[in-house]
Short mmCIF file of C-alpha atoms in Angstrom, two decimals:
data_model
loop_
_atom_site.label_atom_id
_atom_site.label_comp_id
_atom_site.label_asym_id
_atom_site.label_seq_id
_atom_site.Cartn_x
_atom_site.Cartn_y
_atom_site.Cartn_z
CA MET P 1 77.83 82.29 126.39
CA ASN P 2 76.39 78.71 127.41
CA LEU P 3 73.91 76.81 125.20
CA MET P 4 72.32 73.45 126.53
CA GLY P 5 75.81 72.30 128.21
CA THR P 6 77.91 73.73 125.14
CA LYS P 7 80.39 76.82 125.31
CA VAL P 8 79.85 78.97 122.27
CA LYS P 9 82.51 81.84 121.89
CA VAL P 10 81.32 85.02 120.79
CA TRP P 11 83.80 87.85 120.02
CA PHE P 12 81.06 90.74 119.73
CA SER P 13 78.45 92.04 121.95
CA VAL P 14 74.92 93.76 121.64
CA GLY P 15 75.49 97.30 120.02
CA ASP P 16 78.76 96.68 118.04
CA ILE P 17 78.95 97.69 114.79
CA LEU P 18 79.89 94.89 112.34
CA VAL P 19 79.93 94.23 108.80
CA TYR P 20 78.10 91.21 107.31
CA PRO P 21 79.33 90.87 103.36
CA GLY P 22 76.66 91.25 100.96
CA TYR P 23 74.69 93.34 103.53
CA GLY P 24 76.73 95.96 104.73
CA VAL P 25 77.38 97.79 108.25
CA GLY P 26 74.93 96.15 110.71
CA VAL P 27 74.38 97.13 114.54
CA VAL P 28 74.26 93.90 116.76
CA GLN P 29 70.52 94.61 118.18
CA ASN P 30 70.68 91.43 120.18
CA ILE P 31 72.08 87.79 120.74
CA GLU P 32 69.01 85.33 121.26
CA GLU P 33 68.56 81.88 121.56
CA ARG P 34 65.97 80.23 118.91
CA THR P 35 64.65 76.54 119.32
CA LEU P 36 63.77 74.90 116.04
CA GLY P 37 62.25 71.42 116.71
CA GLU P 38 64.34 69.99 119.23
CA THR P 39 67.50 71.81 118.45
CA SER P 40 68.26 75.13 120.34
CA ARG P 41 70.95 77.72 118.69
CA LEU P 42 72.21 81.17 119.58
CA PHE P 43 71.41 83.87 116.91
CA CYS P 44 73.36 87.27 116.10
CA VAL P 45 70.47 89.52 115.25
CA LEU P 46 71.94 92.40 113.02
CA SER P 47 69.98 95.47 112.46
CA PHE P 48 70.58 97.16 108.97
CA LYS P 49 69.20 100.59 108.14
CA GLU P 50 71.12 101.64 104.67
CA THR P 51 67.78 102.51 103.26
CA GLU P 52 64.70 104.07 104.55
CA ASN P 53 63.58 100.87 105.66
CA GLU P 54 65.25 98.96 108.72
CA SER P 55 65.97 95.49 107.95
CA LYS P 56 67.10 92.38 110.48
CA VAL P 57 69.34 89.67 109.79
CA MET P 58 69.28 86.70 112.18
CA ILE P 59 72.85 84.81 111.86
CA PRO P 60 73.46 81.34 113.83
CA ILE P 61 76.29 82.08 116.13
CA ASP P 62 78.22 78.75 115.01
CA ASN P 63 78.29 80.08 111.49
CA VAL P 64 79.43 83.77 111.97
CA HIS P 65 82.82 82.51 110.57
CA GLU P 66 81.51 80.86 107.30
CA VAL P 67 79.68 84.16 106.45
CA ARG P 68 82.71 85.89 107.03
CA LEU P 69 81.21 88.30 109.43
CA ARG P 70 83.69 90.98 110.71
CA ARG P 71 84.65 93.95 112.62
CA LEU P 72 84.72 97.31 110.88
CA SER P 73 88.02 98.07 109.01
CA ASP P 74 90.36 100.26 110.72
CA THR P 75 91.21 104.18 109.34
CA ARG P 76 94.51 102.72 107.62
CA CYS P 77 92.70 100.02 105.79
CA VAL P 78 90.03 102.47 104.52
CA GLN P 79 92.42 105.31 103.62
CA GLU P 80 94.36 102.44 101.80
CA ALA P 81 91.07 101.33 99.93
CA LEU P 82 90.43 104.96 99.03
CA GLY P 83 93.92 105.36 97.56
CA TYR P 84 93.31 102.40 95.50
CA LEU P 85 90.20 104.09 93.97
CA SER P 86 92.42 106.69 92.81
CA ASN P 87 95.62 104.96 91.87
CA GLY P 88 95.01 101.21 92.06
CA ASP P 89 95.12 98.82 88.82
CA PRO P 90 92.38 96.09 89.01
CA GLU P 91 92.37 93.17 86.63
CA ILE P 92 89.75 93.53 83.98
CA VAL P 93 88.50 90.54 82.65
CA PRO P 94 87.20 90.85 79.09
CA SER P 95 84.36 88.33 79.03
CA TRP P 96 81.49 89.57 81.28
CA ARG P 97 80.57 86.02 82.83
CA GLU P 98 83.91 85.37 83.76
CA ARG P 99 84.24 89.02 85.23
CA PHE P 100 80.83 88.66 86.97
CA ALA P 101 81.72 85.54 88.39
CA MET P 102 85.14 86.80 89.56
CA HIS P 103 83.82 90.13 91.25
CA GLY P 104 80.80 87.81 92.79
CA ASP P 105 83.98 86.00 94.70
CA LEU P 106 85.60 89.34 95.76
CA LEU P 107 82.27 90.55 97.21
CA ALA P 108 81.60 87.29 98.79
CA ALA P 109 85.19 87.48 100.37
CA GLY P 110 83.79 90.37 102.23
CA ASP P 111 87.13 92.42 102.96
CA LEU P 112 87.12 96.31 102.11
CA MET P 113 89.78 95.86 99.58
CA SER P 114 88.02 93.19 97.66
CA VAL P 115 84.90 95.35 97.42
CA VAL P 116 86.89 98.36 96.21
CA ARG P 117 88.59 96.23 93.45
CA VAL P 118 85.02 95.34 92.28
CA LEU P 119 83.94 99.15 92.28
CA LYS P 120 87.16 100.07 90.53
CA ALA P 121 86.97 97.52 87.83
CA LEU P 122 83.47 98.20 87.15
CA TYR P 123 83.70 101.59 86.83
CA ILE P 124 86.59 101.13 84.26
CA VAL P 125 84.43 98.93 82.10
CA ASN P 126 81.68 100.99 82.32
CA SER P 127 83.74 104.31 80.91
CA LYS P 128 84.35 101.90 77.89
CA LYS P 129 80.75 100.23 77.53
CA PRO P 130 77.30 100.16 79.46
CA LEU P 131 77.36 97.66 82.09
CA SER P 132 74.96 94.59 81.75
CA PHE P 133 71.60 94.94 84.12
CA ARG P 134 73.41 92.70 86.62
CA GLU P 135 76.93 94.13 86.82
CA LYS P 136 74.90 97.73 87.37
CA LYS P 137 73.44 95.84 90.44
CA MET P 138 76.62 94.66 91.29
CA TYR P 139 78.49 98.19 90.93
CA GLN P 140 75.46 99.96 93.10
CA LYS P 141 75.99 97.05 95.82
CA ALA P 142 79.67 97.32 95.75
CA MET P 143 79.11 101.24 96.05
CA LEU P 144 76.68 100.77 99.08
CA LEU P 145 78.93 98.63 100.96
CA ILE P 146 82.02 100.87 100.52
CA THR P 147 80.37 103.94 101.43
CA SER P 148 78.57 102.31 104.42
CA GLU P 149 81.95 101.16 105.84
CA VAL P 150 83.68 104.43 105.02
CA CYS P 151 80.65 106.56 106.56
CA GLU P 152 80.99 104.39 109.70
CA VAL P 153 84.92 104.46 110.16
CA LEU P 154 85.45 108.21 109.04
CA LYS P 155 82.38 109.47 110.74
CA ALA P 156 81.41 111.23 107.57
CA PRO P 157 78.18 111.90 106.04
CA ARG P 158 77.13 109.41 103.20
CA GLN P 159 76.91 112.39 100.29
CA GLU P 160 80.26 113.61 101.12
CA VAL P 161 81.68 110.01 101.20
CA GLU P 162 79.99 109.29 97.98
CA ALA P 163 81.35 112.16 96.12
CA ASP P 164 84.83 111.65 97.27
CA ILE P 165 84.68 107.92 96.03
CA LEU P 166 83.54 109.44 92.71
CA SER P 167 85.98 111.99 92.41
CA ARG P 168 88.76 109.54 93.17
CA LEU P 169 87.37 106.75 90.46
CA ALA P 170 86.97 109.89 88.10
CA LYS P 171 90.88 110.58 88.24
CA ASN P 172 91.44 107.30 85.88
#
């Protein structure tokens, strides 16, 4: 794409389904130019429908790498992630503050395996003692992120995927 004489490399197009770490799976609704003051920038408009409400996020095209916008994982990666829920051995940090910081970093990394590690670790911690409010929120977010991506990749219903994830976690 060309913006004010500058070429900007765009590796996705309208209609593509992408993963935006921290938000989940979204559809590229539009790629549009916006002018703020004297500066024009190109934005990717992602639409999310994870809840009953639709939300939209505008990401500057020149920032998609920094925010780790990525394509969906492939089927092999999803199967590996689901297998980890049954058989993986996550690092369990005793201090909730250190654990929360480590899990925050893993969620920010944005790849499916990092999110799966957070979910499994928090599930194990919760089986021994109740999670703090912030960790409960993190657990819910990790579950949402995993479920939305697995549903999209495997073309499976949300309830079925959630039940499968919980069944795999319970095998510990």
